[in-house]
C-alpha positions as a Markdown table, in Angstrom:
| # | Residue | x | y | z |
|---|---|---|---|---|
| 1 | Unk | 21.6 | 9.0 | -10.9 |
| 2 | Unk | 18.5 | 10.9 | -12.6 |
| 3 | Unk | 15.5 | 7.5 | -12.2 |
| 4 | Unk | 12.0 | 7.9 | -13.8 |
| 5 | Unk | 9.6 | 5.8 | -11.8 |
| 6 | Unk | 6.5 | 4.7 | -13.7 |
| 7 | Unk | 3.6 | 2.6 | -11.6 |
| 8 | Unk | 1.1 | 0.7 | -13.2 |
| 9 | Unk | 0.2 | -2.0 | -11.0 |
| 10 | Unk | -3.9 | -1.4 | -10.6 |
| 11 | Unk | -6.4 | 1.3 | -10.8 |
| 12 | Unk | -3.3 | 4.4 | -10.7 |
| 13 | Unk | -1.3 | 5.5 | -12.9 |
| 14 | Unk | 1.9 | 7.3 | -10.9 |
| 15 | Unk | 5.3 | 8.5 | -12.4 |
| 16 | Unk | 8.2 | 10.2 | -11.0 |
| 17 | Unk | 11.5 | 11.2 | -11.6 |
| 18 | Unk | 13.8 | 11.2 | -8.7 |
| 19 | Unk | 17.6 | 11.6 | -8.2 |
| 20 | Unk | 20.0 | 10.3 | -5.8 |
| 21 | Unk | 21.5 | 13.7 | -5.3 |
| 22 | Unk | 18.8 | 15.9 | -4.9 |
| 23 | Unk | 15.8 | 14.0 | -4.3 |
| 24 | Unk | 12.5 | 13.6 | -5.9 |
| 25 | Unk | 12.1 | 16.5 | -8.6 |
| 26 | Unk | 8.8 | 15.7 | -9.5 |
| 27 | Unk | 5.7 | 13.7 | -9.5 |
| 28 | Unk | 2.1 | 13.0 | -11.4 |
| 29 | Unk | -0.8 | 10.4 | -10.1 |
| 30 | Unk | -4.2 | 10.1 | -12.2 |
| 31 | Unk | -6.5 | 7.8 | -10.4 |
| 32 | Unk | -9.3 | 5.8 | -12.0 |
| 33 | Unk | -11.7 | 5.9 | -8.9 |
| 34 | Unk | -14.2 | 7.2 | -11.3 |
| 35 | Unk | -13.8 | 4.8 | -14.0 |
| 36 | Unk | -14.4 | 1.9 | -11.6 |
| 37 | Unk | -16.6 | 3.3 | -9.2 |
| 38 | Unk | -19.9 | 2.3 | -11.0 |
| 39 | Unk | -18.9 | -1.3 | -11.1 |
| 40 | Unk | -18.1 | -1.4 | -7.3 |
| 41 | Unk | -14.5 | -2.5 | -8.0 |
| 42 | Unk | -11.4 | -2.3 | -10.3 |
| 43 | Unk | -12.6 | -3.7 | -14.0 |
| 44 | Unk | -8.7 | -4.9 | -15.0 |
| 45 | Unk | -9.7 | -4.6 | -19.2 |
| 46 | Unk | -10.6 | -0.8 | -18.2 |
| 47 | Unk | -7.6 | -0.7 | -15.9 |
| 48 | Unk | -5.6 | -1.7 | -18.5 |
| 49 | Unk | -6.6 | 1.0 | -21.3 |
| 50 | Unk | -6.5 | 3.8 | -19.1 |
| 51 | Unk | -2.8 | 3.4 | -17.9 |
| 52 | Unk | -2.4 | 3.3 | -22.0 |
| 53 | Unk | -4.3 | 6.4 | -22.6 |
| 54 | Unk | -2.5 | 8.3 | -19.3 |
| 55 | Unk | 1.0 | 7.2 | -19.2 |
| 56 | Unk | 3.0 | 8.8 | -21.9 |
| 57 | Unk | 1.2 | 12.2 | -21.0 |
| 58 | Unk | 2.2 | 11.8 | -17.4 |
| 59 | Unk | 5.8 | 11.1 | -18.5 |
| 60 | Unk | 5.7 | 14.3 | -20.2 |
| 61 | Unk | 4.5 | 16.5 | -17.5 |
| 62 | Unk | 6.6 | 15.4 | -15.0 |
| 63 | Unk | 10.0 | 15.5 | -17.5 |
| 64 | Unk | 8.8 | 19.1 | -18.1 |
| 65 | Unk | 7.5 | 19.9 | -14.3 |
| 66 | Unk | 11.1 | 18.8 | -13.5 |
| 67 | Unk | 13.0 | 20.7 | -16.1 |
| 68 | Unk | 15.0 | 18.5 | -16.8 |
| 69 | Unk | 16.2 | 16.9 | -20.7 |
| 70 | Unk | 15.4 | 13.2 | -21.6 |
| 71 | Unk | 19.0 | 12.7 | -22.2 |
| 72 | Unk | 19.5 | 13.4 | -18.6 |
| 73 | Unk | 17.7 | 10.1 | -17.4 |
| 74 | Unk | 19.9 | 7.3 | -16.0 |
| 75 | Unk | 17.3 | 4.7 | -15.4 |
| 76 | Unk | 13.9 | 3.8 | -16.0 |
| 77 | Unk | 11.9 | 1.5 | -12.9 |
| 78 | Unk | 8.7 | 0.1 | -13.0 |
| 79 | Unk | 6.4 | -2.4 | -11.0 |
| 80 | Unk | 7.3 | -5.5 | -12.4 |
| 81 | Unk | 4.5 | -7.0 | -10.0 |
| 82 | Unk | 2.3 | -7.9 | -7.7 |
| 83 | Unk | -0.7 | -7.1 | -9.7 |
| 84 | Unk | -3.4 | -6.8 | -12.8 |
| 85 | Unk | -1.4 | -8.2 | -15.5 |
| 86 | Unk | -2.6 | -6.5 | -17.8 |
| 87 | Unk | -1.9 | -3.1 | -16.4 |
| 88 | Unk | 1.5 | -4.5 | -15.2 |
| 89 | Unk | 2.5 | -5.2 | -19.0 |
| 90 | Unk | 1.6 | -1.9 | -20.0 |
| 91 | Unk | 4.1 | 0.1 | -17.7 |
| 92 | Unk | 6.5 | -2.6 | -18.5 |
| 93 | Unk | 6.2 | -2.3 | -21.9 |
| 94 | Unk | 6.2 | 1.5 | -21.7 |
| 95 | Unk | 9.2 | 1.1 | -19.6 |
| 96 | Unk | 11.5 | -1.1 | -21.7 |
| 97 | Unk | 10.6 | 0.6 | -25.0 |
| 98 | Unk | 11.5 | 4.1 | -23.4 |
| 99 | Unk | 15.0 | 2.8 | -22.0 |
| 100 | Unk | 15.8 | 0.7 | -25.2 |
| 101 | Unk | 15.1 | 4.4 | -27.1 |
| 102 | Unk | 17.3 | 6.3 | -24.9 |
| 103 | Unk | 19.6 | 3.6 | -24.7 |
| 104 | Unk | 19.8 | 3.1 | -20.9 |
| 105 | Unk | 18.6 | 0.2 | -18.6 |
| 106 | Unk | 15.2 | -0.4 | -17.3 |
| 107 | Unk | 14.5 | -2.3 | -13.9 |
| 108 | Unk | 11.4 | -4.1 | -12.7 |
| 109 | Unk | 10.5 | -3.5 | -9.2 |
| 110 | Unk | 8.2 | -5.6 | -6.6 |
| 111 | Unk | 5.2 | -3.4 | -5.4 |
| 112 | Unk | 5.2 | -3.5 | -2.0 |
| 113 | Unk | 9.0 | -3.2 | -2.1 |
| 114 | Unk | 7.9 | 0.5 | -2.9 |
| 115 | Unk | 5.2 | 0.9 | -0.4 |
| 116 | Unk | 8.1 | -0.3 | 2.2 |
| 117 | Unk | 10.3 | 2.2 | 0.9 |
| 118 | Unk | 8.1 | 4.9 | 0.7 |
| 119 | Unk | 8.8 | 6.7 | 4.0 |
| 120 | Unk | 12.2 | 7.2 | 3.0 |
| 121 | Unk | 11.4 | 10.0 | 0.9 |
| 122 | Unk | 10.9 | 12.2 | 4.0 |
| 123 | Unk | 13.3 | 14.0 | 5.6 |
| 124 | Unk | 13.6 | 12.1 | 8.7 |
| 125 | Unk | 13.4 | 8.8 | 7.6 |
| 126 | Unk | 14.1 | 5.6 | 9.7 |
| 127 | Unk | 17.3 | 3.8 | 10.2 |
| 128 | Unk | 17.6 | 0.4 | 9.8 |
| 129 | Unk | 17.1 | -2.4 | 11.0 |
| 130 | Unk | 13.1 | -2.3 | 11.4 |
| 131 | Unk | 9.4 | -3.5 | 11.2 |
| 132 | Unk | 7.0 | -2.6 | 8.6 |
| 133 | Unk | 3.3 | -3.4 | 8.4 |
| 134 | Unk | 2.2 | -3.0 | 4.9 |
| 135 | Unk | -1.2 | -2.6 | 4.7 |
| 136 | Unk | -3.1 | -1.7 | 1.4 |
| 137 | Unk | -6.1 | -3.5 | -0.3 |
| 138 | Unk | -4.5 | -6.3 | -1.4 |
| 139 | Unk | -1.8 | -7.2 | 1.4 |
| 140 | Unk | -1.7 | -7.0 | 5.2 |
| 141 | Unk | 1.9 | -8.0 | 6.1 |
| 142 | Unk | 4.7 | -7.8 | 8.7 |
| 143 | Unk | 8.1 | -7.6 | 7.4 |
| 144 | Unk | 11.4 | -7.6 | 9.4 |
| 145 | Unk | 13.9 | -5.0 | 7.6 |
| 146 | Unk | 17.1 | -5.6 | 7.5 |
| 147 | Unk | 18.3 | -3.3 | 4.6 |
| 148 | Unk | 17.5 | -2.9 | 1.1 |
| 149 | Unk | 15.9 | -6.4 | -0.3 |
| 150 | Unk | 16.8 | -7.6 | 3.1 |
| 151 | Unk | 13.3 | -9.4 | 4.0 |
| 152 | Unk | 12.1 | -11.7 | 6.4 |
| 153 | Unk | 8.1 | -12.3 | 6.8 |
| 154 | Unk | 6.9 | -12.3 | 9.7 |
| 155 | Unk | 2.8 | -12.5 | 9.1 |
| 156 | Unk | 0.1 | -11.9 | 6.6 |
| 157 | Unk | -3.6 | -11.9 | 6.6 |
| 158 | Unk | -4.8 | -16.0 | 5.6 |
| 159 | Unk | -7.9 | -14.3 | 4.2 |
| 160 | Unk | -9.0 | -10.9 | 2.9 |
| 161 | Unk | -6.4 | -7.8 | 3.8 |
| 162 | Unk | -7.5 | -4.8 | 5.7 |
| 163 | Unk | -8.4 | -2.9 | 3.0 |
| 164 | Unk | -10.3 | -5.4 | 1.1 |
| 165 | Unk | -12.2 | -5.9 | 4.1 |
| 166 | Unk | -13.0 | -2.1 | 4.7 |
| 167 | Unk | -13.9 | -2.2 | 1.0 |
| 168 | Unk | -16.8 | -5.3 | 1.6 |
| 169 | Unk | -17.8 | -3.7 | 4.7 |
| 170 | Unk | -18.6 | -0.2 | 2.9 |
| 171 | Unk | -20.4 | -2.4 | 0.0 |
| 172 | Unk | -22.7 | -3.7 | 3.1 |
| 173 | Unk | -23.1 | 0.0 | 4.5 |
| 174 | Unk | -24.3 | 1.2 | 1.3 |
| 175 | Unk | -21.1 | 3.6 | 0.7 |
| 176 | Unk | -19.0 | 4.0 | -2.9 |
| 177 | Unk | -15.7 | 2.2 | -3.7 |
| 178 | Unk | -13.3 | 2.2 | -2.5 |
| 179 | Unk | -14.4 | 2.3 | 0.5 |
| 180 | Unk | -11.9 | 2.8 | 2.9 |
| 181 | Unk | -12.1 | 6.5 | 3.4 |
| 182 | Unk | -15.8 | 6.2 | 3.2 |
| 183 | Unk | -16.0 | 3.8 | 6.1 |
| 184 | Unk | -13.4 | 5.7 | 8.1 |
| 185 | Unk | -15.5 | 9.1 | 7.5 |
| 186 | Unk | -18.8 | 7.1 | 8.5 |
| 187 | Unk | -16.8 | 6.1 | 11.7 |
| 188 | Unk | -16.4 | 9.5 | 12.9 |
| 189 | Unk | -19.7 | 9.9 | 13.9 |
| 190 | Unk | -20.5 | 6.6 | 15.1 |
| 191 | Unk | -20.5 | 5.5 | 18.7 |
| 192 | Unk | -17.9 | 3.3 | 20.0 |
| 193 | Unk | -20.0 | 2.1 | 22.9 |
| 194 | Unk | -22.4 | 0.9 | 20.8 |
| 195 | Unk | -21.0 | -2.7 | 19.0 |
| 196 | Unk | -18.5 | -4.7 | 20.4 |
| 197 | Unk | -16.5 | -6.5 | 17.5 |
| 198 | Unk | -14.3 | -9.2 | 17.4 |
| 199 | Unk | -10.3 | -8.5 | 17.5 |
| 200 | Unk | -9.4 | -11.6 | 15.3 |
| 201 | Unk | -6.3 | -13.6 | 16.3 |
| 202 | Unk | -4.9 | -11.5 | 18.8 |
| 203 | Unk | -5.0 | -14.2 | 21.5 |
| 204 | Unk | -3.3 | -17.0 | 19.3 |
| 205 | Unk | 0.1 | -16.9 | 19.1 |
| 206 | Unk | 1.8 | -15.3 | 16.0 |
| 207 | Unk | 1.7 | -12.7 | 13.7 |
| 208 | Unk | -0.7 | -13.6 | 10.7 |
| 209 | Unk | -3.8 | -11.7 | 10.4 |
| 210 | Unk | -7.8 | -12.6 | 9.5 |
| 211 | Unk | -10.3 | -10.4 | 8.7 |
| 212 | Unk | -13.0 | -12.4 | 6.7 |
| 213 | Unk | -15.0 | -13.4 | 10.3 |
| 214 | Unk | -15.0 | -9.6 | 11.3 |
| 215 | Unk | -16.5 | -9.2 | 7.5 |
| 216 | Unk | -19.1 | -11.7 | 8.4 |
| 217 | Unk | -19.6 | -9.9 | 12.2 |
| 218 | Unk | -20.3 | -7.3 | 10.2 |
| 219 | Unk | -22.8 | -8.2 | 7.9 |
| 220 | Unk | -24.6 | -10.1 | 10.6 |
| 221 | Unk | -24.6 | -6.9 | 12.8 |
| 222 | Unk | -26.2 | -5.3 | 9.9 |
| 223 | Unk | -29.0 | -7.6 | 9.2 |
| 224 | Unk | -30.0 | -7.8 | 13.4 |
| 225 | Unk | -30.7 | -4.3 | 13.3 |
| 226 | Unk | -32.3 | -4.0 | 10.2 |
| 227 | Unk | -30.3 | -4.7 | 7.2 |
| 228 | Unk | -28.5 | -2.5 | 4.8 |
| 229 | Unk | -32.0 | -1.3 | 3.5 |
| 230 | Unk | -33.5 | -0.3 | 6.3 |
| 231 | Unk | -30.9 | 0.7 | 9.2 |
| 232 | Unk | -31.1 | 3.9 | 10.3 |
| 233 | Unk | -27.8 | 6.6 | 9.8 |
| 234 | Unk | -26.6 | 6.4 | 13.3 |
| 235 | Unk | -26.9 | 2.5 | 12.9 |
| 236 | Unk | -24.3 | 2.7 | 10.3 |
| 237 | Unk | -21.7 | 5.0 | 11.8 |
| 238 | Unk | -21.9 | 2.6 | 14.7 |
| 239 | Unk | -21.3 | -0.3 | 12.8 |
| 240 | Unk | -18.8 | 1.3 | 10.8 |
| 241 | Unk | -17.1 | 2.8 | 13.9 |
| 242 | Unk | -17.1 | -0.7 | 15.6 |
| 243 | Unk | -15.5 | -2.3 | 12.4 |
| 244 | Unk | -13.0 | -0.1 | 11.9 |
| 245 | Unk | -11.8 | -0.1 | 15.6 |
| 246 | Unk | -11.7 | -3.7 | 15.5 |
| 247 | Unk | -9.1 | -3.7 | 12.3 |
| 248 | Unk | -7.2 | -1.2 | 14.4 |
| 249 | Unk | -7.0 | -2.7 | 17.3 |
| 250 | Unk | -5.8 | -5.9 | 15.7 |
| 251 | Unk | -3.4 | -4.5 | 13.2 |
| 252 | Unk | -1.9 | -2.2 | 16.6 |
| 253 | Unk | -1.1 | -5.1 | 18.8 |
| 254 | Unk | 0.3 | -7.2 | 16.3 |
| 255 | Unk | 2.5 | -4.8 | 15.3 |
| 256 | Unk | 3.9 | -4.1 | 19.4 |
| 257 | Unk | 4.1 | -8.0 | 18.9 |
| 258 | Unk | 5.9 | -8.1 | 16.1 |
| 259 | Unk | 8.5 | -5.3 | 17.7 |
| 260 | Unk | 9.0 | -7.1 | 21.0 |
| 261 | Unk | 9.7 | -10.2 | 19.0 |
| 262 | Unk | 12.6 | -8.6 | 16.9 |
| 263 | Unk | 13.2 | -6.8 | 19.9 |
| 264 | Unk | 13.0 | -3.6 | 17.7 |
| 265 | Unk | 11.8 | -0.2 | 18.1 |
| 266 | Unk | 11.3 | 1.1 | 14.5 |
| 267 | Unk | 8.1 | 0.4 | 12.9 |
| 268 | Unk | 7.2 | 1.6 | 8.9 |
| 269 | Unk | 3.8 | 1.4 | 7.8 |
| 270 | Unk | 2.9 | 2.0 | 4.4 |
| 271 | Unk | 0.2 | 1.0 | 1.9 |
| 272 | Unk | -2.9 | 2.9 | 1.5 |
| 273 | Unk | -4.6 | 1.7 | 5.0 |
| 274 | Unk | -1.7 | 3.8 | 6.3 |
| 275 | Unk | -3.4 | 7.3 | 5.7 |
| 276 | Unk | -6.3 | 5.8 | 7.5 |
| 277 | Unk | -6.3 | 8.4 | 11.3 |
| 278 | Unk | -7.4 | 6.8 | 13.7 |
| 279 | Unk | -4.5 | 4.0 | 12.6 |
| 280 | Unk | -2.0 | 6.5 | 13.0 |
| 281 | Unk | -3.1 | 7.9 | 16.5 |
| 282 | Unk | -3.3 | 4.4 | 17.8 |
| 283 | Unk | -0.4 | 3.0 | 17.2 |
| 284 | Unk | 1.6 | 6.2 | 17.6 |
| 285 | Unk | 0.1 | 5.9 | 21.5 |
| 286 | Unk | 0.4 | 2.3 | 21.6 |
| 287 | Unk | 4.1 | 2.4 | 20.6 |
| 288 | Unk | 5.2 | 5.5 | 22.7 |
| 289 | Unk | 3.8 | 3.3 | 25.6 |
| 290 | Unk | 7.0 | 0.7 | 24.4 |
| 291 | Unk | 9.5 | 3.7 | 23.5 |
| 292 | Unk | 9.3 | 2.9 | 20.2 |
| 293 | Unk | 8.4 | 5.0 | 17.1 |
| 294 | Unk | 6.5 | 4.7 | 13.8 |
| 295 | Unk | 7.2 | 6.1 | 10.2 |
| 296 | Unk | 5.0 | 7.1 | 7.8 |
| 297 | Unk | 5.0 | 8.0 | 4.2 |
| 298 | Unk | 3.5 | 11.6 | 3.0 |
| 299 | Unk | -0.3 | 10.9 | 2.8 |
| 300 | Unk | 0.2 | 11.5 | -0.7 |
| 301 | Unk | 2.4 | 8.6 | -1.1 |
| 302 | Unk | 0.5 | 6.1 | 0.7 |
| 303 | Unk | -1.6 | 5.1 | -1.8 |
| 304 | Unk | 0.1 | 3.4 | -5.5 |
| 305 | Unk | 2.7 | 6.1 | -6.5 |
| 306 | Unk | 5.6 | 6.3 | -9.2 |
| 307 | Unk | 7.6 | 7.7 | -6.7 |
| 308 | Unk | 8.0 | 4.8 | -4.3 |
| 309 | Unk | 9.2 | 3.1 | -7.5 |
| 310 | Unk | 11.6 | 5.8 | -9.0 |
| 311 | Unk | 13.2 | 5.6 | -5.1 |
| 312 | Unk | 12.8 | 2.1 | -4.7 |
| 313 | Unk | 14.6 | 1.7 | -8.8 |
| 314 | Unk | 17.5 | 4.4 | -8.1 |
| 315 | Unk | 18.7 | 2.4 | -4.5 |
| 316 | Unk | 18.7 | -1.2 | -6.3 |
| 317 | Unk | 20.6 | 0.3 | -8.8 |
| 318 | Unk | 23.3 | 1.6 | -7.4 |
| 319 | Unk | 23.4 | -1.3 | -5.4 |
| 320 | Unk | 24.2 | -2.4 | -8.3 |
| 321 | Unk | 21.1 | -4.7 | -9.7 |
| 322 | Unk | 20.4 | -5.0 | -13.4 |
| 323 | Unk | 18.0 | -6.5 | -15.6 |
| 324 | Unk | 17.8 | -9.4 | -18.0 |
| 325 | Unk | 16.2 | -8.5 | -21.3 |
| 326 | Unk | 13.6 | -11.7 | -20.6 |
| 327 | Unk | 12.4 | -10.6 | -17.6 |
| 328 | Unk | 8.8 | -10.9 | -17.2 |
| 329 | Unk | 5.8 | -9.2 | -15.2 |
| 330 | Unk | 4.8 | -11.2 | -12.0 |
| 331 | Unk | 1.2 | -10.6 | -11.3 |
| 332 | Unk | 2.0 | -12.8 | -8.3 |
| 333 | Unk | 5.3 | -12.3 | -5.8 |
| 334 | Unk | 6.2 | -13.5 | -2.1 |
| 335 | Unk | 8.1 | -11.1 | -0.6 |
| 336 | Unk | 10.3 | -13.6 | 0.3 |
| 337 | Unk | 11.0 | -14.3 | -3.4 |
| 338 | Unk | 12.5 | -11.1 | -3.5 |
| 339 | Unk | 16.1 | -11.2 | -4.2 |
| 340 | Unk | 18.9 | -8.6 | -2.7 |
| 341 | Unk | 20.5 | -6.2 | -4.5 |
| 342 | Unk | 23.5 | -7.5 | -7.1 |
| 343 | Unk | 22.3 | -11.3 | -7.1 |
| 344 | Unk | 22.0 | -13.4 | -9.7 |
């Protein structure tokens, strides 16, 4: 089954056409970083226009980087939500007008359904059952794994996820959206020793997350040594060292937590936190220290992709999920909403 992935959910447009045989053939992503970056944040009206202007081209360049003919296309999948309406009706549209004109089914599939996914298109991929922390701008979650649309929840952030919080904490330090690799470059040069931050909700019980008091920390930190205007450069790697170790810290022992719990030693994280290093060291020692292991998708693919949808479409498929033709965009969807493959 030959499945063209289209992703539309925010500020990237991704495609992909992947195939259950012989794996993903090819890929495009163009991000609108620079589109938004003025305003600070993702405008969803400019969003919205630029996945119009960008998607059909992308289609084309990956049918031809692939080689293949539009009559060879099973399937078409899209991300039928979480996110920007707007943007989620234009791949959706896209989507159903390209399968109705080829005469083949189109399937809507849940975001971060694909971000979970997403380290199955490496070679060594995990087995199931297992944990994954989903971590992106929008979500912090844990999620049990059973098997595909097999879901339980185990946590999520009650406030702002991980990366919305490295985004407000690079607004205070002065650096561009988004600003999650700006922090995490500031970081590098701060000094650890410096700031003590708070690890929030690591000594309740649980597995939920909340990172809006270590945004306020923050921003008190800032103005007690100077404020945003007027802190010097090592100030702000310190701060933004501090910060960032504080979100990893948390995110690491809930997620040897959540394994213990389960009493499972798989964990997947994915989302665009994921690519985030000094994430990925930590919990890669943290876990050894428990004989367990963590997955990760291709840097590439940690961020909003078409190929964690094509992937994510072709397996529901041939589990054998359709779609109705009434089916509408959910700008908002619980993971727990999610239904299995094959039910009604």
């Amino acid at each position: 089954m030959l499945v063209l992935g289209i992703e539309t959910s925010c500020d990237e447009t991704g495609v992909a056409l992947y195939d259950s045989d012989r794996g993903l053939l090819a890929d495009a992503l163009y991000s609108q970083v620079a589109v938004h970056e003025e305003y600070g944040g993702v405008v969803p009206e400019l969003a919205s226009r630029d996945h119009v202007r960008k998607a059909l081209p992308l289609i084309e360049e990956v049918i031809s980087k692939a080689g293949v003919g539009r009559g060879e296309i099973s399937a078409v999948a899209y991300t039928a939500g979480p996110g920007l309406v707007g943007a989620l009706m234009v791949g959706a549209t896209l989507a159903r007008g390209l399968a109705m004109g080829w005469g083949i089914p189109a399937l809507g599939i849940h975001h971060m359904e694909g971000h979970l996914l997403a380290p199955m298109l490496e070679p060594d991929k995990p087995a199931y059952p297992f944990i994954a922390l989903l971590v992106s701008g929008g979500h912090t979650q844990l999620v049990r794994v059973d098997g595909l649309g097999e879901y339980k929840l185990l946590g999520e952030s009650l406030d702002d996820a991980a990366g919305e919080a490295f985004d407000k904490v690079a607004k205070m330090l002065g650096e561009p959206y988004p600003g999650g690799p700006h922090v995490a470059r500031l970081a590098e040069s701060g000094d650890p020793a410096r700031f003590t931050f708070p690890r929030p909700m690591v000594n309740r019980p649980g597995l939920d997350f909340s990172f809006s008091g270590l945004k306020t920390f923050t921003l008190n930190t800032l103005a007690q040594n100077g404020g945003r205007d007027n802190v010097d450069q090592q100030t702000r790697a310190d701060i933004a060292c501090a910060f960032q170790l504080a979100v990893v810290d948390t995110l690491v022992i809930k997620c040897r937590r959540a394994l213990q719990q389960e009493q499972l030693q798989r964990l997947v994280i994915a989302g665009g936190v994921s690519a985030n290093t000094e994430l990925r060291e930590r919990l890669s020692a943290a876990l050894a220290k428990i004989q367990a292991r963590v997955y990760y998708p291709a840097l590439r693919f940690c961020t909003d992709n078409g190929a964690m949808i094509a992937y994510a479409g072709c397996q529901r498929l041939l589990a054998g999920d359709t779609e109705r033709a009434d089916t509408a965009v959910r700008p908002r969807w619980p993971m727990d909403e999610l239904a299995a493959p094959g039910a009604a």
